[in-house]
XYZ file of C-alpha atoms in Angstrom:
328
model
C 115.660 116.432 156.992
C 117.407 117.991 159.917
C 116.909 121.865 159.680
C 120.216 121.998 161.803
C 122.071 121.141 158.864
C 120.554 123.991 156.719
C 123.679 126.419 157.020
C 124.682 129.737 155.064
C 126.813 129.060 151.639
C 129.410 130.982 150.336
C 128.645 132.342 147.025
C 131.100 134.002 144.423
C 133.012 135.140 148.485
C 130.177 136.317 150.580
C 127.946 134.920 152.405
C 124.105 133.410 151.029
C 121.848 135.238 153.743
C 118.027 134.525 153.072
C 117.089 134.456 156.776
C 118.692 133.410 159.811
C 120.473 130.343 159.527
C 119.109 129.819 156.007
C 120.531 129.667 153.037
C 118.948 130.135 148.982
C 120.481 126.712 148.340
C 119.247 125.194 152.033
C 115.872 126.725 151.631
C 114.925 124.566 148.318
C 116.822 122.032 149.358
C 114.185 121.686 152.912
C 110.866 123.170 149.766
C 111.835 119.973 147.570
C 111.961 118.230 150.569
C 109.274 119.524 152.520
C 107.343 120.395 149.661
C 106.806 124.354 148.091
C 104.387 125.361 150.989
C 106.634 124.061 153.587
C 109.182 125.836 152.218
C 107.286 128.953 151.849
C 106.448 127.823 155.843
C 109.903 128.725 157.048
C 109.996 132.199 155.499
C 106.700 133.039 157.352
C 104.857 133.472 154.122
C 100.973 133.239 153.962
C 99.831 129.643 152.417
C 98.164 129.556 148.226
C 94.825 131.114 148.920
C 91.900 130.184 146.992
C 91.332 132.093 144.045
C 87.932 132.202 143.271
C 85.580 135.083 142.268
C 82.120 133.518 142.262
C 80.893 135.313 145.447
C 81.652 138.689 144.462
C 80.125 138.584 141.564
C 76.766 140.649 140.974
C 72.833 139.163 140.991
C 72.208 136.197 142.048
C 70.301 132.764 140.945
C 66.352 133.730 140.767
C 66.339 132.784 136.657
C 67.169 129.765 137.843
C 64.573 128.775 139.544
C 61.941 130.431 137.392
C 63.546 127.657 134.664
C 64.134 124.772 136.811
C 61.047 123.369 136.707
C 60.504 122.786 133.126
C 63.606 120.730 133.207
C 63.922 117.937 130.167
C 60.979 119.465 128.776
C 62.002 120.178 125.000
C 60.519 124.096 123.811
C 60.570 125.087 119.982
C 61.362 128.681 119.039
C 64.594 130.540 118.372
C 67.970 129.417 119.667
C 70.038 132.432 119.930
C 73.499 132.550 119.153
C 76.569 135.536 121.293
C 79.588 135.744 119.809
C 81.608 136.958 122.191
C 85.667 136.817 119.462
C 87.763 133.872 119.993
C 86.447 130.355 120.728
C 83.582 132.461 122.694
C 79.876 131.566 122.117
C 77.001 131.735 124.734
C 73.400 129.521 123.505
C 70.432 131.297 124.465
C 67.183 128.645 124.673
C 64.315 128.895 123.235
C 62.561 129.706 126.838
C 65.691 131.688 128.485
C 68.313 129.582 129.548
C 72.043 131.176 128.707
C 75.322 128.839 128.661
C 78.548 129.830 127.803
C 81.373 128.413 126.133
C 85.350 129.587 126.637
C 85.546 132.680 128.143
C 88.927 134.002 127.556
C 91.855 135.694 129.385
C 95.675 136.476 128.998
C 98.499 133.509 129.833
C 98.088 134.604 133.873
C 102.036 133.430 133.426
C 103.012 135.433 130.081
C 104.438 133.020 128.917
C 102.929 132.643 125.570
C 102.355 136.901 125.156
C 99.186 139.496 125.068
C 96.767 138.039 123.295
C 93.109 139.984 124.131
C 92.579 143.847 124.494
C 90.220 143.626 127.333
C 88.980 141.006 129.940
C 86.103 139.089 129.320
C 83.319 141.103 130.095
C 81.258 140.057 133.377
C 77.907 139.367 131.616
C 75.362 137.343 132.793
C 74.554 133.638 132.540
C 72.942 130.814 133.992
C 75.554 128.334 133.097
C 79.594 128.509 132.148
C 81.306 126.429 130.459
C 85.359 125.439 129.298
C 86.531 122.741 126.628
C 89.582 122.548 128.011
C 92.351 123.768 130.448
C 94.041 126.677 128.569
C 94.055 130.611 129.284
C 92.517 131.043 126.050
C 89.539 128.902 126.960
C 89.401 128.999 130.983
C 88.401 132.406 132.408
C 85.243 130.540 133.988
C 85.558 133.230 137.378
C 84.898 136.305 134.364
C 81.092 136.360 133.623
C 78.075 136.306 136.364
C 77.405 132.546 136.148
C 75.101 130.473 138.572
C 76.395 127.371 137.416
C 80.049 125.919 136.079
C 80.433 123.098 134.338
C 84.463 123.298 133.760
C 85.426 120.240 131.054
C 82.430 118.471 131.675
C 82.024 114.986 130.517
C 78.824 113.120 130.301
C 74.923 114.327 130.193
C 73.472 117.639 131.814
C 70.094 118.926 131.734
C 68.023 122.077 132.456
C 65.629 123.745 131.482
C 65.156 123.158 128.390
C 69.101 122.124 127.319
C 70.372 119.122 126.659
C 74.274 118.957 127.320
C 76.543 115.724 126.493
C 80.794 116.290 127.463
C 82.497 113.659 124.436
C 86.074 113.781 126.044
C 89.087 113.750 123.932
C 91.921 115.311 123.629
C 93.557 118.680 122.259
C 95.006 119.228 118.535
C 98.957 118.030 119.451
C 100.890 118.720 116.245
C 100.987 122.648 114.659
C 99.289 121.914 111.250
C 100.454 125.776 110.681
C 103.831 128.070 109.877
C 103.826 128.304 114.495
C 104.440 125.359 115.671
C 103.438 125.963 118.647
C 103.751 123.030 119.633
C 107.257 121.806 119.733
C 107.100 124.461 123.172
C 105.473 121.240 125.173
C 108.640 119.068 124.141
C 110.637 122.214 125.267
C 109.081 121.996 128.705
C 109.976 118.420 128.969
C 106.039 116.885 128.721
C 104.109 115.218 125.735
C 101.846 116.829 123.847
C 99.831 114.093 121.920
C 97.799 110.763 123.884
C 98.208 108.641 125.411
C 100.981 110.110 127.868
C 100.177 113.671 127.074
C 100.252 116.508 129.943
C 96.918 117.374 131.250
C 96.120 120.205 129.856
C 95.978 119.073 126.166
C 93.192 116.891 127.098
C 89.289 118.767 125.909
C 85.939 117.911 126.085
C 83.476 118.719 123.038
C 80.376 119.809 123.901
C 76.788 119.198 122.086
C 74.270 120.867 123.122
C 70.433 120.215 121.999
C 68.305 122.736 122.229
C 64.957 124.638 119.752
C 65.180 121.121 118.249
C 68.631 122.004 116.885
C 71.847 120.202 118.071
C 75.200 122.190 118.433
C 78.772 120.948 118.476
C 80.855 123.066 120.680
C 84.415 121.890 118.309
C 86.855 123.231 121.287
C 90.379 122.696 119.890
C 90.157 118.756 119.023
C 91.876 117.181 117.750
C 90.628 116.486 114.000
C 91.093 113.211 114.363
C 89.376 111.095 117.040
C 88.881 107.853 117.032
C 85.304 106.242 115.847
C 84.383 105.899 118.206
C 83.782 109.633 119.389
C 82.063 109.890 115.673
C 79.942 107.213 116.411
C 78.649 108.868 119.278
C 78.214 112.388 118.415
C 75.845 111.480 115.629
C 73.393 114.515 113.679
C 74.946 118.220 114.406
C 72.938 121.108 113.109
C 75.106 123.806 114.404
C 79.341 123.216 114.043
C 81.723 125.300 115.355
C 85.659 124.535 113.992
C 89.161 126.809 114.536
C 90.351 127.188 111.439
C 92.499 130.399 110.744
C 94.824 131.738 108.938
C 97.417 130.576 110.116
C 96.110 126.887 110.675
C 96.952 127.385 114.724
C 94.623 124.802 115.278
C 93.538 123.125 112.082
C 94.408 123.229 108.839
C 92.138 123.987 106.020
C 92.057 120.935 104.614
C 91.581 119.189 108.287
C 88.230 121.548 108.886
C 87.542 120.567 105.641
C 87.319 116.539 106.059
C 85.684 117.461 109.711
C 82.596 119.526 107.518
C 82.486 116.533 105.218
C 82.539 113.635 107.988
C 79.497 115.562 110.175
C 77.722 117.123 107.352
C 76.153 120.388 108.953
C 73.353 122.209 107.799
C 75.981 126.033 109.635
C 79.268 125.665 110.289
C 80.717 129.040 112.403
C 84.336 129.692 112.254
C 86.077 130.332 116.038
C 89.724 131.159 117.182
C 90.995 133.612 114.651
C 92.111 136.643 114.706
C 89.402 139.712 116.119
C 90.796 142.944 115.921
C 88.069 144.076 118.445
C 89.003 140.877 120.991
C 92.950 139.841 120.169
C 96.385 141.233 119.042
C 98.447 139.917 116.187
C 100.496 138.444 119.068
C 98.122 134.981 119.025
C 99.792 134.824 115.645
C 96.178 133.797 114.657
C 95.319 135.601 111.370
C 91.743 136.085 109.722
C 89.560 133.253 109.117
C 88.047 134.916 106.047
C 89.627 133.277 103.346
C 89.037 129.282 104.683
C 85.492 130.922 104.575
C 85.312 131.755 101.115
C 86.650 129.013 99.654
C 83.600 127.123 100.560
C 80.823 126.874 97.948
C 78.235 128.777 100.445
C 79.093 131.241 103.187
C 77.608 134.553 104.639
C 79.365 136.941 106.016
C 77.225 138.268 108.903
C 76.857 142.150 109.614
C 76.154 141.298 113.593
C 77.540 138.836 116.446
C 74.024 137.487 117.120
C 72.544 135.054 115.128
C 68.844 133.717 115.903
C 67.976 130.240 114.538
C 64.853 128.425 114.155
C 65.238 124.567 113.888
C 62.750 124.764 110.566
C 64.932 126.681 109.047
C 68.140 125.063 109.629
C 67.294 121.665 108.250
C 66.661 123.559 104.771
C 70.148 124.498 105.084
C 73.138 122.549 103.473
C 76.479 123.032 105.130
C 76.190 126.526 104.501
C 79.056 128.853 106.702
C 78.139 132.182 108.838
C 80.952 133.992 109.677
C 81.221 136.837 112.065
C 84.370 137.989 111.396
C 85.160 141.197 113.464
C 81.609 141.332 115.120
C 81.673 140.788 118.514
C 79.400 141.178 121.781
C 81.493 143.439 124.558
C 78.870 142.837 127.021
């Protein structure tokens, strides 16, 4: 396109002047032809800047350096699980290596409203991981983290942690009363595979440490293919996104996953937590689902300590953090 052709137009009888020789209409025509960045440069605006905040984080990697020499050496002992609300869970290995999953934030576009009461705490961790690129799971810049492994498929080992990522797909049909998945069609994209939009891709993580295998489900669909189930194998601790509104998984879908994997411990996630989240999430508490189970425990803190020997003797024990949440 010849920029000489970008003449001002008349709107409602008035000259549509955006800049000398450039109208709003011709600006967007130019932006569309040359790319938005090129169109913006016509106005002399600054190019997009990197938004990583990692260089501003306090602390350093001394803890990682101290631990890396033991990589590949399994250690027995206590495994810690700390709950930070929504789907954010931190696992601490017996040797003290830490990995945080799915730190949350409010939607930066504002399209989905106000979900969280505060910013995610800037806690120090060795590794931060995200299951998928939705705002309530991907605030990977908030923790003071030495490593960020965003949507990692494959194998990773560090200290006495082994993490395996299984690529799959996000739940794409809302089972509950709020048909949030319909919004994707309104935006002109597909929610369900095989032609789903990229942010509906998922990674489920299996964490092995201290003789305990913990599966971080994220917002994965309830019906992945058989090869997915075959690859996961034994699960000791399972996190599942089930709440009273059945936003991601219905009660029945959650129960079916439990029946299939037969975990020793089940931890609900992705529910309304009055310390962390607002009712604008449309989520509800997970208490009704938990209390419908044969065996459950309403925890009185946001921290859980597990030993492999104790877990081995459990049988589908639901452990619910409720409104207990770590805040720093």
